[in-house]
Amino acid sequence: MVVSNRRKLMRRGVVAKVAKITKAAVFVFCVGLGVAGCTLDGRPRASAPVPATPRGKSPPPTALPMPPMVTAEQVGAASYGWTLLDGHRTNLADYRGQVVVLDFYATWCPPCREQVPHLIALQDRYGRQGLNIIGLNVGGEDDRPEVPGFVKEMGIRYALGDPEREFADLFLSDNTSIPQTYVFNREGQLVKRFIGYDNSMPAQLESVIRSALASNTE
């Protein structure tokens, strides 16, 4: 019995070590290849800058159009939303008259982490002009407890929240690669969708934000 129990414990120890090594290897693989995004199951996405899209469509690199199933009107009218870290529930309608950037991320996703400093800089630069960047965690239940530490580690100064499942599904149903970044103008209309991250994205995102901030509500 003692020998049997020892063998079981040894096997568990080996399995635990393999799991840790595998997770670390995936992280290093993502960073090493400079992939543009990760999938929600924790696997690195292919190194190509443009993710595969359904029904054989060929969108341009990085900045992709909103999927046909989700229109700006549908998003603006949706009653779903997210809960901020302070416990306050909100949705897109609460930000009408301001420019909103929704960034779907996970703390374990290397490209998501790489994007954070740029989002911080944008919020600092344009916040007084009406920009609201909101990071929405879609890393799973195990990832939510990691968010407070993530905020401290990265020095995040923009809002973070936990999206309702229906809200996340609305945006990620056609492609689960992250990060995904959506820009809404002052009228609550979607003006740009970015899937993944590469070196060209910061400049593109800032350009879209500047254009959206320049628009006026009637």
JSON list of C-alpha atoms in Angstrom, two decimals:
[
{"chain": "A", "resi": 1, "resn": "MET", "atom": "CA", "xyz": [0.00, 0.00, 0.00]},
{"chain": "A", "resi": 2, "resn": "VAL", "atom": "CA", "xyz": [2.79, 2.40, 0.91]},
{"chain": "A", "resi": 3, "resn": "VAL", "atom": "CA", "xyz": [4.64, 1.65, -2.32]},
{"chain": "A", "resi": 4, "resn": "SER", "atom": "CA", "xyz": [1.44, 2.03, -4.31]},
{"chain": "A", "resi": 5, "resn": "ASN", "atom": "CA", "xyz": [0.67, 5.40, -2.74]},
{"chain": "A", "resi": 6, "resn": "ARG", "atom": "CA", "xyz": [4.20, 6.60, -3.40]},
{"chain": "A", "resi": 7, "resn": "ARG", "atom": "CA", "xyz": [3.91, 5.64, -7.06]},
{"chain": "A", "resi": 8, "resn": "LYS", "atom": "CA", "xyz": [0.61, 7.53, -7.34]},
{"chain": "A", "resi": 9, "resn": "LEU", "atom": "CA", "xyz": [2.13, 10.61, -5.77]},
{"chain": "A", "resi": 10, "resn": "MET", "atom": "CA", "xyz": [5.14, 10.39, -8.08]},
{"chain": "A", "resi": 11, "resn": "ARG", "atom": "CA", "xyz": [2.86, 10.14, -11.12]},
{"chain": "A", "resi": 12, "resn": "ARG", "atom": "CA", "xyz": [0.86, 13.16, -9.96]},
{"chain": "A", "resi": 13, "resn": "GLY", "atom": "CA", "xyz": [4.07, 15.07, -9.49]},
{"chain": "A", "resi": 14, "resn": "VAL", "atom": "CA", "xyz": [5.24, 14.22, -12.98]},
{"chain": "A", "resi": 15, "resn": "VAL", "atom": "CA", "xyz": [1.88, 15.23, -14.48]},
{"chain": "A", "resi": 16, "resn": "ALA", "atom": "CA", "xyz": [1.95, 18.53, -12.60]},
{"chain": "A", "resi": 17, "resn": "LYS", "atom": "CA", "xyz": [5.49, 19.26, -13.81]},
{"chain": "A", "resi": 18, "resn": "VAL", "atom": "CA", "xyz": [4.58, 18.40, -17.40]},
{"chain": "A", "resi": 19, "resn": "ALA", "atom": "CA", "xyz": [1.56, 20.71, -17.22]},
{"chain": "A", "resi": 20, "resn": "LYS", "atom": "CA", "xyz": [3.69, 23.59, -15.94]},
{"chain": "A", "resi": 21, "resn": "ILE", "atom": "CA", "xyz": [6.37, 22.99, -18.56]},
{"chain": "A", "resi": 22, "resn": "THR", "atom": "CA", "xyz": [3.77, 22.80, -21.34]},
{"chain": "A", "resi": 23, "resn": "LYS", "atom": "CA", "xyz": [2.15, 26.08, -20.29]},
{"chain": "A", "resi": 24, "resn": "ALA", "atom": "CA", "xyz": [5.54, 27.78, -20.12]},
{"chain": "A", "resi": 25, "resn": "ALA", "atom": "CA", "xyz": [6.51, 26.37, -23.50]},
{"chain": "A", "resi": 26, "resn": "VAL", "atom": "CA", "xyz": [3.36, 27.79, -25.11]},
{"chain": "A", "resi": 27, "resn": "PHE", "atom": "CA", "xyz": [4.12, 31.21, -23.61]},
{"chain": "A", "resi": 28, "resn": "VAL", "atom": "CA", "xyz": [7.71, 31.16, -24.86]},
{"chain": "A", "resi": 29, "resn": "PHE", "atom": "CA", "xyz": [6.59, 29.89, -28.26]},
{"chain": "A", "resi": 30, "resn": "CYS", "atom": "CA", "xyz": [4.17, 32.82, -28.62]},
{"chain": "A", "resi": 31, "resn": "VAL", "atom": "CA", "xyz": [6.82, 35.35, -27.67]},
{"chain": "A", "resi": 32, "resn": "GLY", "atom": "CA", "xyz": [9.57, 33.75, -29.71]},
{"chain": "A", "resi": 33, "resn": "LEU", "atom": "CA", "xyz": [7.60, 33.66, -32.93]},
{"chain": "A", "resi": 34, "resn": "GLY", "atom": "CA", "xyz": [6.05, 37.09, -32.42]},
{"chain": "A", "resi": 35, "resn": "VAL", "atom": "CA", "xyz": [2.60, 35.77, -33.25]},
{"chain": "A", "resi": 36, "resn": "ALA", "atom": "CA", "xyz": [-0.14, 38.34, -33.73]},
{"chain": "A", "resi": 37, "resn": "GLY", "atom": "CA", "xyz": [-2.59, 36.67, -31.39]},
{"chain": "A", "resi": 38, "resn": "CYS", "atom": "CA", "xyz": [-3.62, 33.71, -29.26]},
{"chain": "A", "resi": 39, "resn": "THR", "atom": "CA", "xyz": [-6.74, 31.58, -29.22]},
{"chain": "A", "resi": 40, "resn": "LEU", "atom": "CA", "xyz": [-9.02, 31.43, -26.19]},
{"chain": "A", "resi": 41, "resn": "ASP", "atom": "CA", "xyz": [-7.99, 27.84, -25.43]},
{"chain": "A", "resi": 42, "resn": "GLY", "atom": "CA", "xyz": [-4.49, 29.09, -24.62]},
{"chain": "A", "resi": 43, "resn": "ARG", "atom": "CA", "xyz": [-2.82, 27.91, -27.81]},
{"chain": "A", "resi": 44, "resn": "PRO", "atom": "CA", "xyz": [-0.73, 30.32, -29.88]},
{"chain": "A", "resi": 45, "resn": "ARG", "atom": "CA", "xyz": [-2.34, 31.39, -33.11]},
{"chain": "A", "resi": 46, "resn": "ALA", "atom": "CA", "xyz": [-0.51, 30.79, -36.37]},
{"chain": "A", "resi": 47, "resn": "SER", "atom": "CA", "xyz": [2.29, 33.27, -36.99]},
{"chain": "A", "resi": 48, "resn": "ALA", "atom": "CA", "xyz": [0.55, 34.78, -40.03]},
{"chain": "A", "resi": 49, "resn": "PRO", "atom": "CA", "xyz": [-0.63, 38.32, -39.23]},
{"chain": "A", "resi": 50, "resn": "VAL", "atom": "CA", "xyz": [-4.10, 37.67, -40.62]},
{"chain": "A", "resi": 51, "resn": "PRO", "atom": "CA", "xyz": [-6.26, 34.99, -38.93]},
{"chain": "A", "resi": 52, "resn": "ALA", "atom": "CA", "xyz": [-8.35, 32.56, -40.89]},
{"chain": "A", "resi": 53, "resn": "THR", "atom": "CA", "xyz": [-11.87, 33.83, -41.46]},
{"chain": "A", "resi": 54, "resn": "PRO", "atom": "CA", "xyz": [-15.05, 31.86, -42.15]},
{"chain": "A", "resi": 55, "resn": "ARG", "atom": "CA", "xyz": [-16.58, 31.22, -45.55]},
{"chain": "A", "resi": 56, "resn": "GLY", "atom": "CA", "xyz": [-13.34, 31.83, -47.44]},
{"chain": "A", "resi": 57, "resn": "LYS", "atom": "CA", "xyz": [-13.24, 35.60, -47.02]},
{"chain": "A", "resi": 58, "resn": "SER", "atom": "CA", "xyz": [-9.93, 37.43, -47.46]},
{"chain": "A", "resi": 59, "resn": "PRO", "atom": "CA", "xyz": [-9.89, 40.55, -45.23]},
{"chain": "A", "resi": 60, "resn": "PRO", "atom": "CA", "xyz": [-7.01, 43.04, -45.26]},
{"chain": "A", "resi": 61, "resn": "PRO", "atom": "CA", "xyz": [-4.20, 42.66, -42.69]},
{"chain": "A", "resi": 62, "resn": "THR", "atom": "CA", "xyz": [-4.79, 43.60, -39.04]},
{"chain": "A", "resi": 63, "resn": "ALA", "atom": "CA", "xyz": [-7.82, 45.86, -39.45]},
{"chain": "A", "resi": 64, "resn": "LEU", "atom": "CA", "xyz": [-10.86, 43.79, -40.31]},
{"chain": "A", "resi": 65, "resn": "PRO", "atom": "CA", "xyz": [-14.50, 44.75, -40.95]},
{"chain": "A", "resi": 66, "resn": "MET", "atom": "CA", "xyz": [-17.21, 43.89, -38.45]},
{"chain": "A", "resi": 67, "resn": "PRO", "atom": "CA", "xyz": [-18.70, 40.46, -39.19]},
{"chain": "A", "resi": 68, "resn": "PRO", "atom": "CA", "xyz": [-22.03, 40.71, -41.08]},
{"chain": "A", "resi": 69, "resn": "MET", "atom": "CA", "xyz": [-23.92, 39.15, -38.15]},
{"chain": "A", "resi": 70, "resn": "VAL", "atom": "CA", "xyz": [-23.17, 42.15, -35.91]},
{"chain": "A", "resi": 71, "resn": "THR", "atom": "CA", "xyz": [-24.07, 45.63, -37.11]},
{"chain": "A", "resi": 72, "resn": "ALA", "atom": "CA", "xyz": [-23.40, 48.93, -35.38]},
{"chain": "A", "resi": 73, "resn": "GLU", "atom": "CA", "xyz": [-27.13, 49.29, -34.74]},
{"chain": "A", "resi": 74, "resn": "GLN", "atom": "CA", "xyz": [-27.32, 45.89, -33.07]},
{"chain": "A", "resi": 75, "resn": "VAL", "atom": "CA", "xyz": [-24.35, 46.66, -30.85]},
{"chain": "A", "resi": 76, "resn": "GLY", "atom": "CA", "xyz": [-25.72, 50.06, -29.87]},
{"chain": "A", "resi": 77, "resn": "ALA", "atom": "CA", "xyz": [-29.10, 48.58, -28.95]},
{"chain": "A", "resi": 78, "resn": "ALA", "atom": "CA", "xyz": [-27.73, 45.59, -27.07]},
{"chain": "A", "resi": 79, "resn": "SER", "atom": "CA", "xyz": [-28.70, 45.44, -23.41]},
{"chain": "A", "resi": 80, "resn": "TYR", "atom": "CA", "xyz": [-25.63, 43.35, -22.57]},
{"chain": "A", "resi": 81, "resn": "GLY", "atom": "CA", "xyz": [-22.50, 44.88, -21.13]},
{"chain": "A", "resi": 82, "resn": "TRP", "atom": "CA", "xyz": [-19.77, 44.33, -18.56]},
{"chain": "A", "resi": 83, "resn": "THR", "atom": "CA", "xyz": [-18.94, 44.80, -14.90]},
{"chain": "A", "resi": 84, "resn": "LEU", "atom": "CA", "xyz": [-16.03, 47.08, -14.05]},
{"chain": "A", "resi": 85, "resn": "LEU", "atom": "CA", "xyz": [-13.48, 46.15, -11.39]},
{"chain": "A", "resi": 86, "resn": "ASP", "atom": "CA", "xyz": [-15.29, 48.38, -8.88]},
{"chain": "A", "resi": 87, "resn": "GLY", "atom": "CA", "xyz": [-18.46, 46.33, -9.35]},
{"chain": "A", "resi": 88, "resn": "HIS", "atom": "CA", "xyz": [-20.31, 48.90, -11.47]},
{"chain": "A", "resi": 89, "resn": "ARG", "atom": "CA", "xyz": [-22.25, 47.41, -14.39]},
{"chain": "A", "resi": 90, "resn": "THR", "atom": "CA", "xyz": [-22.23, 49.38, -17.63]},
{"chain": "A", "resi": 91, "resn": "ASN", "atom": "CA", "xyz": [-22.73, 49.06, -21.39]},
{"chain": "A", "resi": 92, "resn": "LEU", "atom": "CA", "xyz": [-21.98, 50.93, -24.59]},
{"chain": "A", "resi": 93, "resn": "ALA", "atom": "CA", "xyz": [-25.04, 53.16, -24.31]},
{"chain": "A", "resi": 94, "resn": "ASP", "atom": "CA", "xyz": [-23.58, 54.71, -21.15]},
{"chain": "A", "resi": 95, "resn": "TYR", "atom": "CA", "xyz": [-20.70, 56.12, -23.19]},
{"chain": "A", "resi": 96, "resn": "ARG", "atom": "CA", "xyz": [-22.72, 57.84, -25.91]},
{"chain": "A", "resi": 97, "resn": "GLY", "atom": "CA", "xyz": [-21.03, 61.08, -26.90]},
{"chain": "A", "resi": 98, "resn": "GLN", "atom": "CA", "xyz": [-17.58, 59.64, -26.20]},
{"chain": "A", "resi": 99, "resn": "VAL", "atom": "CA", "xyz": [-15.17, 57.48, -28.18]},
{"chain": "A", "resi": 100, "resn": "VAL", "atom": "CA", "xyz": [-14.93, 53.93, -26.85]},
{"chain": "A", "resi": 101, "resn": "VAL", "atom": "CA", "xyz": [-12.23, 51.33, -27.46]},
{"chain": "A", "resi": 102, "resn": "LEU", "atom": "CA", "xyz": [-13.10, 47.81, -26.32]},
{"chain": "A", "resi": 103, "resn": "ASP", "atom": "CA", "xyz": [-10.08, 45.53, -26.03]},
{"chain": "A", "resi": 104, "resn": "PHE", "atom": "CA", "xyz": [-10.75, 41.81, -25.47]},
{"chain": "A", "resi": 105, "resn": "TYR", "atom": "CA", "xyz": [-7.72, 40.25, -23.80]},
{"chain": "A", "resi": 106, "resn": "ALA", "atom": "CA", "xyz": [-6.32, 37.61, -21.44]},
{"chain": "A", "resi": 107, "resn": "THR", "atom": "CA", "xyz": [-3.50, 38.08, -18.93]},
{"chain": "A", "resi": 108, "resn": "TRP", "atom": "CA", "xyz": [-1.70, 34.99, -20.29]},
{"chain": "A", "resi": 109, "resn": "CYS", "atom": "CA", "xyz": [-1.75, 36.18, -23.93]},
{"chain": "A", "resi": 110, "resn": "PRO", "atom": "CA", "xyz": [1.68, 37.63, -24.97]},
{"chain": "A", "resi": 111, "resn": "PRO", "atom": "CA", "xyz": [0.34, 39.82, -27.81]},
{"chain": "A", "resi": 112, "resn": "CYS", "atom": "CA", "xyz": [-2.31, 41.18, -25.42]},
{"chain": "A", "resi": 113, "resn": "ARG", "atom": "CA", "xyz": [0.45, 42.11, -23.00]},
{"chain": "A", "resi": 114, "resn": "GLU", "atom": "CA", "xyz": [2.50, 43.70, -25.76]},
{"chain": "A", "resi": 115, "resn": "GLN", "atom": "CA", "xyz": [-0.44, 45.90, -26.69]},
{"chain": "A", "resi": 116, "resn": "VAL", "atom": "CA", "xyz": [-1.06, 47.23, -23.17]},
{"chain": "A", "resi": 117, "resn": "PRO", "atom": "CA", "xyz": [1.63, 49.97, -23.07]},
{"chain": "A", "resi": 118, "resn": "HIS", "atom": "CA", "xyz": [0.23, 51.44, -26.28]},
{"chain": "A", "resi": 119, "resn": "LEU", "atom": "CA", "xyz": [-3.31, 51.43, -24.88]},
{"chain": "A", "resi": 120, "resn": "ILE", "atom": "CA", "xyz": [-2.07, 53.16, -21.72]},
{"chain": "A", "resi": 121, "resn": "ALA", "atom": "CA", "xyz": [-0.34, 55.84, -23.79]},
{"chain": "A", "resi": 122, "resn": "LEU", "atom": "CA", "xyz": [-3.47, 56.41, -25.89]},
{"chain": "A", "resi": 123, "resn": "GLN", "atom": "CA", "xyz": [-5.69, 56.75, -22.82]},
{"chain": "A", "resi": 124, "resn": "ASP", "atom": "CA", "xyz": [-3.25, 59.22, -21.26]},
{"chain": "A", "resi": 125, "resn": "ARG", "atom": "CA", "xyz": [-2.98, 61.21, -24.49]},
{"chain": "A", "resi": 126, "resn": "TYR", "atom": "CA", "xyz": [-6.65, 61.40, -25.48]},
{"chain": "A", "resi": 127, "resn": "GLY", "atom": "CA", "xyz": [-8.61, 60.75, -22.30]},
{"chain": "A", "resi": 128, "resn": "ARG", "atom": "CA", "xyz": [-9.45, 64.42, -21.76]},
{"chain": "A", "resi": 129, "resn": "GLN", "atom": "CA", "xyz": [-10.78, 64.61, -25.30]},
{"chain": "A", "resi": 130, "resn": "GLY", "atom": "CA", "xyz": [-13.36, 61.91, -24.62]},
{"chain": "A", "resi": 131, "resn": "LEU", "atom": "CA", "xyz": [-11.53, 58.63, -25.17]},
{"chain": "A", "resi": 132, "resn": "ASN", "atom": "CA", "xyz": [-12.48, 55.66, -22.99]},
{"chain": "A", "resi": 133, "resn": "ILE", "atom": "CA", "xyz": [-10.40, 52.50, -23.37]},
{"chain": "A", "resi": 134, "resn": "ILE", "atom": "CA", "xyz": [-11.91, 49.47, -21.66]},
{"chain": "A", "resi": 135, "resn": "GLY", "atom": "CA", "xyz": [-10.12, 46.14, -21.39]},
{"chain": "A", "resi": 136, "resn": "LEU", "atom": "CA", "xyz": [-12.49, 43.16, -21.19]},
{"chain": "A", "resi": 137, "resn": "ASN", "atom": "CA", "xyz": [-11.05, 39.91, -19.86]},
{"chain": "A", "resi": 138, "resn": "VAL", "atom": "CA", "xyz": [-12.03, 36.79, -21.80]},
{"chain": "A", "resi": 139, "resn": "GLY", "atom": "CA", "xyz": [-9.27, 34.54, -20.46]},
{"chain": "A", "resi": 140, "resn": "GLY", "atom": "CA", "xyz": [-11.66, 32.28, -18.56]},
{"chain": "A", "resi": 141, "resn": "GLU", "atom": "CA", "xyz": [-12.65, 31.83, -14.93]},
{"chain": "A", "resi": 142, "resn": "ASP", "atom": "CA", "xyz": [-9.10, 30.94, -13.90]},
{"chain": "A", "resi": 143, "resn": "ASP", "atom": "CA", "xyz": [-7.80, 34.18, -15.41]},
{"chain": "A", "resi": 144, "resn": "ARG", "atom": "CA", "xyz": [-10.13, 36.59, -13.59]},
{"chain": "A", "resi": 145, "resn": "PRO", "atom": "CA", "xyz": [-8.31, 36.37, -10.24]},
{"chain": "A", "resi": 146, "resn": "GLU", "atom": "CA", "xyz": [-5.11, 37.31, -12.10]},
{"chain": "A", "resi": 147, "resn": "VAL", "atom": "CA", "xyz": [-6.47, 40.68, -13.25]},
{"chain": "A", "resi": 148, "resn": "PRO", "atom": "CA", "xyz": [-5.65, 42.78, -10.14]},
{"chain": "A", "resi": 149, "resn": "GLY", "atom": "CA", "xyz": [-2.04, 41.60, -10.26]},
{"chain": "A", "resi": 150, "resn": "PHE", "atom": "CA", "xyz": [-1.99, 42.20, -14.02]},
{"chain": "A", "resi": 151, "resn": "VAL", "atom": "CA", "xyz": [-3.11, 45.80, -13.47]},
{"chain": "A", "resi": 152, "resn": "LYS", "atom": "CA", "xyz": [-0.33, 46.39, -10.97]},
{"chain": "A", "resi": 153, "resn": "GLU", "atom": "CA", "xyz": [2.32, 44.63, -13.04]},
{"chain": "A", "resi": 154, "resn": "MET", "atom": "CA", "xyz": [1.51, 46.49, -16.25]},
{"chain": "A", "resi": 155, "resn": "GLY", "atom": "CA", "xyz": [0.68, 49.84, -14.63]},
{"chain": "A", "resi": 156, "resn": "ILE", "atom": "CA", "xyz": [-2.70, 49.95, -16.37]},
{"chain": "A", "resi": 157, "resn": "ARG", "atom": "CA", "xyz": [-4.52, 53.29, -16.11]},
{"chain": "A", "resi": 158, "resn": "TYR", "atom": "CA", "xyz": [-7.57, 52.56, -18.24]},
{"chain": "A", "resi": 159, "resn": "ALA", "atom": "CA", "xyz": [-10.77, 50.78, -17.19]},
{"chain": "A", "resi": 160, "resn": "LEU", "atom": "CA", "xyz": [-10.99, 46.99, -17.01]},
{"chain": "A", "resi": 161, "resn": "GLY", "atom": "CA", "xyz": [-14.07, 44.83, -16.79]},
{"chain": "A", "resi": 162, "resn": "ASP", "atom": "CA", "xyz": [-15.61, 41.39, -16.92]},
{"chain": "A", "resi": 163, "resn": "PRO", "atom": "CA", "xyz": [-17.94, 41.09, -19.94]},
{"chain": "A", "resi": 164, "resn": "GLU", "atom": "CA", "xyz": [-21.23, 39.23, -19.78]},
{"chain": "A", "resi": 165, "resn": "ARG", "atom": "CA", "xyz": [-21.07, 36.05, -21.80]},
{"chain": "A", "resi": 166, "resn": "GLU", "atom": "CA", "xyz": [-23.67, 37.24, -24.32]},
{"chain": "A", "resi": 167, "resn": "PHE", "atom": "CA", "xyz": [-21.72, 40.44, -24.85]},
{"chain": "A", "resi": 168, "resn": "ALA", "atom": "CA", "xyz": [-18.43, 38.63, -25.48]},
{"chain": "A", "resi": 169, "resn": "ASP", "atom": "CA", "xyz": [-20.16, 36.14, -27.79]},
{"chain": "A", "resi": 170, "resn": "LEU", "atom": "CA", "xyz": [-21.58, 39.02, -29.81]},
{"chain": "A", "resi": 171, "resn": "PHE", "atom": "CA", "xyz": [-18.08, 40.18, -30.68]},
{"chain": "A", "resi": 172, "resn": "LEU", "atom": "CA", "xyz": [-16.05, 36.95, -30.74]},
{"chain": "A", "resi": 173, "resn": "SER", "atom": "CA", "xyz": [-18.47, 34.43, -32.23]},
{"chain": "A", "resi": 174, "resn": "ASP", "atom": "CA", "xyz": [-16.84, 34.46, -35.67]},
{"chain": "A", "resi": 175, "resn": "ASN", "atom": "CA", "xyz": [-13.21, 34.55, -34.50]},
{"chain": "A", "resi": 176, "resn": "THR", "atom": "CA", "xyz": [-11.84, 33.75, -31.04]},
{"chain": "A", "resi": 177, "resn": "SER", "atom": "CA", "xyz": [-8.34, 35.11, -31.59]},
{"chain": "A", "resi": 178, "resn": "ILE", "atom": "CA", "xyz": [-7.19, 37.72, -29.09]},
{"chain": "A", "resi": 179, "resn": "PRO", "atom": "CA", "xyz": [-6.47, 40.49, -28.65]},
{"chain": "A", "resi": 180, "resn": "GLN", "atom": "CA", "xyz": [-9.43, 41.95, -30.49]},
{"chain": "A", "resi": 181, "resn": "THR", "atom": "CA", "xyz": [-9.96, 45.69, -30.43]},
{"chain": "A", "resi": 182, "resn": "TYR", "atom": "CA", "xyz": [-13.10, 47.60, -31.42]},
{"chain": "A", "resi": 183, "resn": "VAL", "atom": "CA", "xyz": [-13.41, 51.36, -31.88]},
{"chain": "A", "resi": 184, "resn": "PHE", "atom": "CA", "xyz": [-16.77, 53.14, -31.55]},
{"chain": "A", "resi": 185, "resn": "ASN", "atom": "CA", "xyz": [-17.31, 56.80, -32.44]},
{"chain": "A", "resi": 186, "resn": "ARG", "atom": "CA", "xyz": [-19.26, 59.37, -30.45]},
{"chain": "A", "resi": 187, "resn": "GLU", "atom": "CA", "xyz": [-22.52, 58.21, -32.02]},
{"chain": "A", "resi": 188, "resn": "GLY", "atom": "CA", "xyz": [-21.94, 54.68, -30.76]},
{"chain": "A", "resi": 189, "resn": "GLN", "atom": "CA", "xyz": [-21.19, 53.35, -34.24]},
{"chain": "A", "resi": 190, "resn": "LEU", "atom": "CA", "xyz": [-18.47, 50.80, -34.84]},
{"chain": "A", "resi": 191, "resn": "VAL", "atom": "CA", "xyz": [-15.78, 52.34, -37.04]},
{"chain": "A", "resi": 192, "resn": "LYS", "atom": "CA", "xyz": [-12.98, 49.77, -36.87]},
{"chain": "A", "resi": 193, "resn": "ARG", "atom": "CA", "xyz": [-12.20, 46.25, -35.75]},
{"chain": "A", "resi": 194, "resn": "PHE", "atom": "CA", "xyz": [-8.67, 44.97, -35.18]},
{"chain": "A", "resi": 195, "resn": "ILE", "atom": "CA", "xyz": [-7.90, 41.27, -34.75]},
{"chain": "A", "resi": 196, "resn": "GLY", "atom": "CA", "xyz": [-4.52, 40.40, -33.28]},
{"chain": "A", "resi": 197, "resn": "TYR", "atom": "CA", "xyz": [-1.55, 42.67, -32.82]},
{"chain": "A", "resi": 198, "resn": "ASP", "atom": "CA", "xyz": [1.48, 43.62, -34.91]},
{"chain": "A", "resi": 199, "resn": "ASN", "atom": "CA", "xyz": [3.88, 46.54, -35.16]},
{"chain": "A", "resi": 200, "resn": "SER", "atom": "CA", "xyz": [1.61, 48.46, -37.51]},
{"chain": "A", "resi": 201, "resn": "MET", "atom": "CA", "xyz": [-1.39, 48.41, -35.20]},
{"chain": "A", "resi": 202, "resn": "PRO", "atom": "CA", "xyz": [-0.51, 51.23, -32.74]},
{"chain": "A", "resi": 203, "resn": "ALA", "atom": "CA", "xyz": [-0.29, 53.83, -35.51]},
{"chain": "A", "resi": 204, "resn": "GLN", "atom": "CA", "xyz": [-3.44, 52.52, -37.19]},
{"chain": "A", "resi": 205, "resn": "LEU", "atom": "CA", "xyz": [-5.38, 52.49, -33.94]},
{"chain": "A", "resi": 206, "resn": "GLU", "atom": "CA", "xyz": [-4.30, 56.01, -33.02]},
{"chain": "A", "resi": 207, "resn": "SER", "atom": "CA", "xyz": [-5.31, 57.29, -36.45]},
{"chain": "A", "resi": 208, "resn": "VAL", "atom": "CA", "xyz": [-8.78, 55.76, -36.11]},
{"chain": "A", "resi": 209, "resn": "ILE", "atom": "CA", "xyz": [-9.15, 57.18, -32.60]},
{"chain": "A", "resi": 210, "resn": "ARG", "atom": "CA", "xyz": [-8.14, 60.68, -33.70]},
{"chain": "A", "resi": 211, "resn": "SER", "atom": "CA", "xyz": [-10.68, 60.55, -36.51]},
{"chain": "A", "resi": 212, "resn": "ALA", "atom": "CA", "xyz": [-13.42, 59.35, -34.17]},
{"chain": "A", "resi": 213, "resn": "LEU", "atom": "CA", "xyz": [-12.63, 62.05, -31.62]},
{"chain": "A", "resi": 214, "resn": "ALA", "atom": "CA", "xyz": [-12.91, 64.69, -34.34]},
{"chain": "A", "resi": 215, "resn": "SER", "atom": "CA", "xyz": [-16.50, 63.67, -35.05]},
{"chain": "A", "resi": 216, "resn": "ASN", "atom": "CA", "xyz": [-19.32, 65.53, -33.29]},
{"chain": "A", "resi": 217, "resn": "THR", "atom": "CA", "xyz": [-22.67, 64.30, -32.05]},
{"chain": "A", "resi": 218, "resn": "GLU", "atom": "CA", "xyz": [-25.70, 66.03, -33.42]}
]
